[in-house]
Amino acid sequence: MRILVTGGAGFIGSHVVDAYVAAGHEVAVLDNFSTGNEANLNPAAETHRVDLRDQPGVERVIAGFRPEIVNHHAAQSEVPKSVADPGYDAHVNIVGGLNVLKSSTDNGVKKVIFISTGGALYGEPDVVPAGEDHPVRPLSPYGTSKFSFEQYLGTFKRTFGLEFTVLRYANIYGPRQDFYAEEGRVVAIFASRMLARKPVTVDGDGEQSRDMLHVGDAATANLAALERGSGGIYHVSSGIPVTVNDLFRKLALLTDYTSSPKHGPRRKGDVYRIALDNSRARRDLGWEPRVDLEEGLSLTVDYFREQVSRAPA
Ligand SMILES: NC(=O)c1ccc[n+]([C@@H]2O[C@H](COP(=O)([O-])OP(=O)(O)OC[C@H]3O[C@@H](n4cnc5c(N)ncnc54)[C@H](O)[C@@H]3O)[C@@H](O)[C@H]2O)c1
């Protein structure tokens, strides 16, 4: 298949590009490199340095490549940035995304796979793990812009017949994650600071929990969504809550880090306890997470160890 991956130079999008290329698909990347990185690019994929907000630019790429599938990872993905500048967040995530949808319908794209969030939609969930039908009540403009775009997908399907699948990610961690990525970055920050023997700060009491999923499992969900899950919304998650203190302990063991953490203030607007039920994705997409937390953290520490050893002194 011909697949355009927006955000394919970013942390998760680049792993998705690698998985699609490895499965024999023809892949192109659209990215403005605002947080993406040249080093993440797969040489087998053609790259277009274009901003989502540049409507003629987006149209040129989609009309030129004529993908059957558009996998939409590019986004303003930082919660604090969306709070500081909700207009910018909406421009990228809603208006930019609409440029992708409009060009997709105009150029015969069959399906859009949209990457949404599970962590920033439900507020403090009523039940853990929360299902996809849990009431939506985002605490940040980022959560609202992602949810709005999900609604547009319904409209484009009803009015233009454009198929879609929504993948609502948990906190994704793993190789290539940088510290600026908002959700899931706790692992990248802890691992790299522990390896550098720097102090580590835990927000609040550390008993807040998150649903952590290795990026390799996010990539296989994107493979499954090529053929399955049309019209569906799916949690791509582990389903298991893990506390920040647990993550600290596990990573300290892997990095031989012996210092105790400092405790900072609890972050305003942070959800305290969350996990996302993934049974719908297991049933409809035939997908399941394969990398357990121990293995995933160990692979991630190996990656950061290599980065540290390569960094100039
Ligand atoms: N990291 C997580 O745990 C997590 C959780 C839930 C959802 N998500 C979603 O997954 C997607 C990928 O996130 P990530 O963690 O890999 O972040 P990332 O910042 O590494 O990737 C985003 C990519 O989009 C590109 N981009 C940003 N603005 C753009 C624009 N205006 N035009 C074109 N390209 C633009 C960036 O350069 C980058 O390559 C995002 O949609 C994010 O909201 C991530």
Short mmCIF file of C-alpha atoms and ligand atoms in Angstrom, two decimals:
data_model
loop_
_atom_site.label_atom_id
_atom_site.label_comp_id
_atom_site.label_asym_id
_atom_site.label_seq_id
_atom_site.Cartn_x
_atom_site.Cartn_y
_atom_site.Cartn_z
CA MET A 1 0.00 0.00 0.00
CA ARG A 2 1.01 3.64 -0.42
CA ILE A 3 0.95 5.25 3.00
CA LEU A 4 1.63 8.85 4.01
CA VAL A 5 2.75 9.19 7.64
CA THR A 6 2.46 12.73 8.96
CA GLY A 7 4.84 13.28 11.87
CA GLY A 8 7.01 10.45 10.54
CA ALA A 9 10.19 12.18 11.76
CA GLY A 10 8.92 12.19 15.35
CA PHE A 11 9.33 9.71 18.16
CA ILE A 12 6.33 7.40 17.55
CA GLY A 13 5.68 8.24 13.88
CA SER A 14 9.20 7.18 12.90
CA HIS A 15 8.70 3.74 14.48
CA VAL A 16 5.43 3.44 12.53
CA VAL A 17 7.27 4.36 9.31
CA ASP A 18 9.87 1.65 10.04
CA ALA A 19 7.13 -0.94 10.65
CA TYR A 20 5.30 -0.04 7.42
CA VAL A 21 8.51 -0.10 5.36
CA ALA A 22 9.49 -3.46 6.91
CA ALA A 23 6.06 -4.84 5.96
CA GLY A 24 6.74 -3.90 2.31
CA HIS A 25 4.61 -0.76 2.01
CA GLU A 26 5.56 2.34 0.04
CA VAL A 27 5.84 5.15 2.57
CA ALA A 28 6.17 8.94 2.46
CA VAL A 29 6.65 11.30 5.42
CA LEU A 30 5.20 14.78 5.90
CA ASP A 31 6.81 16.66 8.79
CA ASN A 32 7.87 20.22 9.60
CA PHE A 33 10.66 18.98 11.94
CA SER A 34 9.49 21.24 14.78
CA THR A 35 10.08 18.38 17.22
CA GLY A 36 10.97 15.69 14.67
CA ASN A 37 14.51 14.68 13.95
CA GLU A 38 16.40 13.88 10.71
CA ALA A 39 18.11 11.00 12.49
CA ASN A 40 14.73 9.27 12.88
CA LEU A 41 14.03 9.20 9.14
CA ASN A 42 13.82 5.90 7.31
CA PRO A 43 15.87 6.18 4.08
CA ALA A 44 13.30 4.07 2.21
CA ALA A 45 10.58 6.70 2.78
CA GLU A 46 10.45 9.92 0.74
CA THR A 47 10.34 12.97 2.99
CA HIS A 48 8.44 16.24 2.58
CA ARG A 49 9.32 19.12 4.87
CA VAL A 50 5.89 20.73 5.06
CA ASP A 51 3.84 22.32 7.83
CA LEU A 52 0.30 21.01 8.38
CA ARG A 53 -0.93 24.62 8.43
CA ASP A 54 0.39 25.17 4.89
CA GLN A 55 -2.72 24.10 2.97
CA PRO A 56 -1.21 24.25 -0.56
CA GLY A 57 1.86 22.39 0.74
CA VAL A 58 -0.24 19.59 2.24
CA GLU A 59 -2.32 19.41 -0.96
CA ARG A 60 0.86 19.20 -3.09
CA VAL A 61 2.21 16.25 -1.07
CA ILE A 62 -1.05 14.29 -1.03
CA ALA A 63 -1.88 14.99 -4.69
CA GLY A 64 1.67 14.04 -5.70
CA PHE A 65 2.07 10.84 -3.66
CA ARG A 66 -1.59 9.75 -3.88
CA PRO A 67 -1.61 7.57 -0.78
CA GLU A 68 -4.31 4.99 -0.11
CA ILE A 69 -3.85 5.48 3.63
CA VAL A 70 -2.92 8.59 5.58
CA ASN A 71 -1.56 7.90 9.04
CA HIS A 72 -1.84 11.17 10.96
CA HIS A 73 0.72 11.42 13.77
CA ALA A 74 1.87 15.04 13.31
CA ALA A 75 0.60 17.25 16.08
CA GLN A 76 1.25 19.83 18.69
CA SER A 77 1.50 17.15 21.38
CA GLU A 78 2.55 18.99 24.54
CA VAL A 79 -0.12 19.58 27.18
CA PRO A 80 1.59 22.62 28.82
CA LYS A 81 2.10 24.27 25.43
CA SER A 82 -1.61 23.85 24.68
CA VAL A 83 -2.41 25.52 28.00
CA ALA A 84 0.01 28.39 27.31
CA ASP A 85 -1.10 28.87 23.69
CA PRO A 86 -4.41 27.16 22.92
CA GLY A 87 -4.70 29.03 19.61
CA TYR A 88 -1.46 27.51 18.31
CA ASP A 89 -2.57 24.05 19.50
CA ALA A 90 -5.87 24.41 17.63
CA HIS A 91 -4.17 25.72 14.48
CA VAL A 92 -1.92 22.69 14.24
CA ASN A 93 -4.21 19.98 15.60
CA ILE A 94 -7.54 21.11 14.16
CA VAL A 95 -6.94 23.46 11.21
CA GLY A 96 -3.76 21.64 10.12
CA GLY A 97 -5.53 18.30 10.50
CA LEU A 98 -8.43 19.57 8.38
CA ASN A 99 -5.98 20.40 5.59
CA VAL A 100 -5.00 16.72 5.67
CA LEU A 101 -8.64 15.54 5.65
CA LYS A 102 -9.72 17.88 2.83
CA SER A 103 -6.79 16.87 0.59
CA SER A 104 -7.43 13.23 1.47
CA THR A 105 -11.03 13.36 0.26
CA ASP A 106 -9.99 15.34 -2.85
CA ASN A 107 -7.30 12.83 -3.81
CA GLY A 108 -8.94 9.45 -3.33
CA VAL A 109 -7.45 8.49 0.05
CA LYS A 110 -9.38 5.49 1.37
CA LYS A 111 -8.70 5.76 5.05
CA VAL A 112 -7.16 8.02 7.69
CA ILE A 113 -5.63 6.52 10.82
CA PHE A 114 -5.70 9.27 13.43
CA ILE A 115 -3.59 9.29 16.55
CA SER A 116 -5.51 10.62 19.49
CA THR A 117 -4.88 10.46 23.21
CA GLY A 118 -6.39 8.33 25.95
CA GLY A 119 -4.44 10.02 28.74
CA ALA A 120 -5.73 13.56 28.15
CA LEU A 121 -9.42 12.95 27.36
CA TYR A 122 -11.17 11.62 30.42
CA GLY A 123 -9.96 13.84 33.24
CA GLU A 124 -9.77 11.82 36.46
CA PRO A 125 -11.44 8.59 35.26
CA ASP A 126 -14.49 7.20 37.09
CA VAL A 127 -13.20 3.65 36.58
CA VAL A 128 -9.72 2.21 36.05
CA PRO A 129 -9.03 0.90 33.49
CA ALA A 130 -11.30 3.30 31.58
CA GLY A 131 -13.01 2.13 28.39
CA GLU A 132 -13.36 4.15 25.18
CA ASP A 133 -16.94 5.07 26.08
CA HIS A 134 -15.90 6.75 29.32
CA PRO A 135 -17.27 10.36 29.47
CA VAL A 136 -14.92 12.80 27.76
CA ARG A 137 -13.94 15.84 29.84
CA PRO A 138 -10.46 17.03 28.89
CA LEU A 139 -8.49 19.19 31.32
CA SER A 140 -6.30 20.72 28.59
CA PRO A 141 -6.84 22.39 25.20
CA TYR A 142 -4.69 19.56 23.78
CA GLY A 143 -7.27 16.97 24.88
CA THR A 144 -10.05 19.12 23.44
CA SER A 145 -8.33 19.61 20.07
CA LYS A 146 -7.70 15.86 19.75
CA PHE A 147 -11.32 15.07 20.61
CA SER A 148 -12.61 17.74 18.19
CA PHE A 149 -10.65 16.16 15.40
CA GLU A 150 -12.18 12.78 16.19
CA GLN A 151 -15.58 14.45 15.63
CA TYR A 152 -14.44 15.82 12.25
CA LEU A 153 -13.50 12.29 11.22
CA GLY A 154 -17.11 11.22 11.83
CA THR A 155 -18.32 14.13 9.69
CA PHE A 156 -15.92 13.34 6.81
CA LYS A 157 -16.99 9.69 6.91
CA ARG A 158 -20.71 10.53 6.85
CA THR A 159 -20.43 13.26 4.21
CA PHE A 160 -17.55 12.12 1.98
CA GLY A 161 -17.23 8.41 2.78
CA LEU A 162 -13.65 8.80 4.08
CA GLU A 163 -12.90 5.78 6.30
CA PHE A 164 -11.08 6.29 9.57
CA THR A 165 -9.69 4.52 12.60
CA VAL A 166 -8.83 6.40 15.78
CA LEU A 167 -6.05 5.09 18.00
CA ARG A 168 -6.10 6.66 21.47
CA TYR A 169 -2.64 6.13 22.87
CA ALA A 170 -1.66 5.61 26.47
CA ASN A 171 1.74 6.97 27.59
CA ILE A 172 4.15 5.70 24.98
CA TYR A 173 7.82 5.29 25.88
CA GLY A 174 10.91 3.87 24.22
CA PRO A 175 13.88 4.65 21.98
CA ARG A 176 13.96 8.06 20.20
CA GLN A 177 11.74 9.72 22.77
CA ASP A 178 13.08 13.09 23.77
CA PHE A 179 12.41 14.99 26.92
CA TYR A 180 10.13 17.52 25.29
CA ALA A 181 7.49 14.97 24.36
CA GLU A 182 4.81 15.44 26.95
CA GLU A 183 3.01 12.19 27.62
CA GLY A 184 5.13 9.22 28.56
CA ARG A 185 8.30 11.25 28.86
CA VAL A 186 8.81 10.31 32.49
CA VAL A 187 10.77 7.23 31.38
CA ALA A 188 13.02 9.24 29.03
CA ILE A 189 13.72 11.81 31.72
CA PHE A 190 14.36 9.33 34.52
CA ALA A 191 16.50 6.96 32.41
CA SER A 192 18.72 9.65 30.95
CA ARG A 193 19.21 11.47 34.26
CA MET A 194 19.95 8.26 36.13
CA LEU A 195 22.54 7.24 33.54
CA ALA A 196 24.15 10.69 33.82
CA ARG A 197 24.05 10.31 37.65
CA LYS A 198 22.02 13.50 37.95
CA PRO A 199 19.32 14.14 40.56
CA VAL A 200 15.84 12.92 39.66
CA THR A 201 12.70 14.76 40.70
CA VAL A 202 9.40 12.97 41.19
CA ASP A 203 6.30 15.16 40.92
CA GLY A 204 4.14 14.97 44.05
CA ASP A 205 4.22 11.80 46.15
CA GLY A 206 4.95 9.56 43.14
CA GLU A 207 1.94 7.36 43.85
CA GLN A 208 0.16 8.73 40.75
CA SER A 209 -0.18 6.01 38.14
CA ARG A 210 0.08 5.89 34.38
CA ASP A 211 -0.58 3.38 31.62
CA MET A 212 2.79 2.81 29.93
CA LEU A 213 3.12 1.19 26.50
CA HIS A 214 6.33 0.45 24.62
CA VAL A 215 6.58 2.21 21.24
CA GLY A 216 7.04 -1.11 19.42
CA ASP A 217 3.53 -2.09 20.51
CA ALA A 218 2.16 1.26 19.28
CA ALA A 219 3.74 0.49 15.88
CA THR A 220 2.06 -2.94 15.61
CA ALA A 221 -1.33 -1.34 16.39
CA ASN A 222 -0.77 0.94 13.38
CA LEU A 223 -0.06 -2.12 11.23
CA ALA A 224 -3.29 -3.76 12.41
CA ALA A 225 -5.30 -0.58 11.71
CA LEU A 226 -4.36 -0.70 8.00
CA GLU A 227 -6.80 -3.55 7.43
CA ARG A 228 -9.09 -3.48 10.44
CA GLY A 229 -11.05 -1.23 12.76
CA SER A 230 -12.79 1.03 10.20
CA GLY A 231 -15.03 3.55 11.96
CA GLY A 232 -13.68 2.49 15.36
CA ILE A 233 -11.98 4.20 18.30
CA TYR A 234 -9.40 2.10 20.14
CA HIS A 235 -7.23 2.35 23.20
CA VAL A 236 -3.67 1.41 22.39
CA SER A 237 -2.48 0.75 25.89
CA SER A 238 -1.24 -1.82 28.37
CA GLY A 239 -4.38 -1.60 30.53
CA ILE A 240 -2.18 -1.70 33.63
CA PRO A 241 -1.63 1.25 35.99
CA VAL A 242 1.98 1.69 37.13
CA THR A 243 3.03 4.29 39.69
CA VAL A 244 5.77 6.82 39.06
CA ASN A 245 7.52 5.47 42.17
CA ASP A 246 7.49 1.99 40.61
CA LEU A 247 9.00 3.37 37.41
CA PHE A 248 11.67 5.10 39.47
CA ARG A 249 12.55 1.84 41.30
CA LYS A 250 12.64 -0.28 38.15
CA LEU A 251 14.78 2.22 36.24
CA ALA A 252 17.11 2.72 39.21
CA LEU A 253 17.77 -1.02 39.24
CA LEU A 254 18.47 -1.11 35.51
CA THR A 255 20.86 1.85 35.69
CA ASP A 256 22.52 1.04 39.07
CA TYR A 257 21.27 4.39 40.35
CA THR A 258 21.49 4.55 44.12
CA SER A 259 20.35 8.11 44.98
CA SER A 260 16.89 8.77 46.33
CA PRO A 261 14.50 10.92 44.31
CA LYS A 262 13.67 14.51 45.24
CA HIS A 263 9.99 15.27 45.42
CA GLY A 264 8.61 18.35 43.65
CA PRO A 265 5.11 19.80 43.71
CA ARG A 266 2.30 17.84 42.13
CA ARG A 267 1.77 19.09 38.59
CA LYS A 268 -1.38 21.14 38.17
CA GLY A 269 -3.95 19.47 35.96
CA ASP A 270 -2.24 16.07 36.14
CA VAL A 271 -4.54 13.07 36.35
CA TYR A 272 -3.81 11.03 39.48
CA ARG A 273 -4.69 7.46 38.54
CA ILE A 274 -5.34 6.23 35.03
CA ALA A 275 -5.19 3.13 32.88
CA LEU A 276 -6.96 2.41 29.60
CA ASP A 277 -8.88 -0.77 28.87
CA ASN A 278 -7.58 -2.27 25.60
CA SER A 279 -10.05 -5.14 25.17
CA ARG A 280 -11.75 -3.49 22.18
CA ALA A 281 -8.44 -3.28 20.28
CA ARG A 282 -7.68 -6.91 21.17
CA ARG A 283 -11.06 -7.99 19.83
CA ASP A 284 -11.45 -5.83 16.68
CA LEU A 285 -7.85 -5.17 15.63
CA GLY A 286 -6.50 -8.55 16.69
CA TRP A 287 -3.75 -6.58 18.42
CA GLU A 288 -2.20 -7.02 21.83
CA PRO A 289 0.80 -5.56 23.59
CA ARG A 290 3.79 -7.89 23.42
CA VAL A 291 6.49 -5.97 25.28
CA ASP A 292 6.02 -6.10 29.05
CA LEU A 293 7.18 -3.24 31.24
CA GLU A 294 10.42 -4.89 32.44
CA GLU A 295 11.54 -5.71 28.92
CA GLY A 296 10.43 -2.34 27.54
CA LEU A 297 12.28 -0.38 30.22
CA SER A 298 15.38 -2.49 29.71
CA LEU A 299 15.32 -1.84 25.92
CA THR A 300 14.84 1.87 26.58
CA VAL A 301 17.73 2.05 29.05
CA ASP A 302 19.96 0.28 26.48
CA TYR A 303 19.05 2.98 23.97
CA PHE A 304 19.77 5.88 26.33
CA ARG A 305 23.01 4.23 27.44
CA GLU A 306 24.13 4.17 23.81
CA GLN A 307 23.12 7.81 23.38
CA VAL A 308 25.08 8.83 26.46
CA SER A 309 28.18 6.93 25.29
CA ARG A 310 27.98 8.61 21.84
CA ALA A 311 27.47 12.13 23.20
CA PRO A 312 30.56 14.38 23.00
CA ALA A 313 32.28 14.76 26.38
N1 LIG B 1 4.08 10.30 23.33
C1 LIG B 1 2.94 9.86 23.85
O1 LIG B 1 2.93 9.19 24.89
C2 LIG B 1 1.62 10.15 23.17
C3 LIG B 1 0.43 9.82 23.84
C4 LIG B 1 -0.80 10.07 23.21
C5 LIG B 1 -0.83 10.60 21.94
N2 LIG B 1 0.34 10.93 21.31
C6 LIG B 1 0.26 11.46 19.94
O2 LIG B 1 1.14 10.74 19.12
C7 LIG B 1 1.61 11.59 18.06
C8 LIG B 1 3.12 11.55 17.99
O3 LIG B 1 3.64 12.05 19.22
P1 LIG B 1 5.17 11.89 19.65
O4 LIG B 1 5.20 11.60 21.09
O5 LIG B 1 5.86 10.98 18.70
O6 LIG B 1 5.67 13.39 19.49
P2 LIG B 1 6.74 14.04 18.50
O7 LIG B 1 6.79 15.49 18.86
O8 LIG B 1 8.02 13.27 18.52
O9 LIG B 1 6.07 13.85 17.07
C9 LIG B 1 5.26 14.82 16.46
C10 LIG B 1 5.78 15.03 15.04
O10 LIG B 1 4.91 15.95 14.38
C11 LIG B 1 5.69 16.95 13.74
N3 LIG B 1 4.90 18.18 13.70
C12 LIG B 1 4.52 18.97 14.77
N4 LIG B 1 3.84 20.04 14.33
C13 LIG B 1 3.78 19.94 12.98
C14 LIG B 1 3.23 20.75 11.95
N5 LIG B 1 2.59 21.89 12.24
N6 LIG B 1 3.36 20.37 10.67
C15 LIG B 1 4.01 19.20 10.36
N7 LIG B 1 4.58 18.40 11.28
C16 LIG B 1 4.45 18.76 12.57
C17 LIG B 1 6.93 17.10 14.61
O11 LIG B 1 8.02 17.66 13.93
C18 LIG B 1 7.18 15.65 15.02
O12 LIG B 1 7.99 14.96 14.09
C19 LIG B 1 1.01 12.97 18.33
O13 LIG B 1 -0.17 13.10 17.59
C20 LIG B 1 0.68 12.92 19.82
O14 LIG B 1 -0.35 13.81 20.16
C21 LIG B 1 1.56 10.71 21.89
#
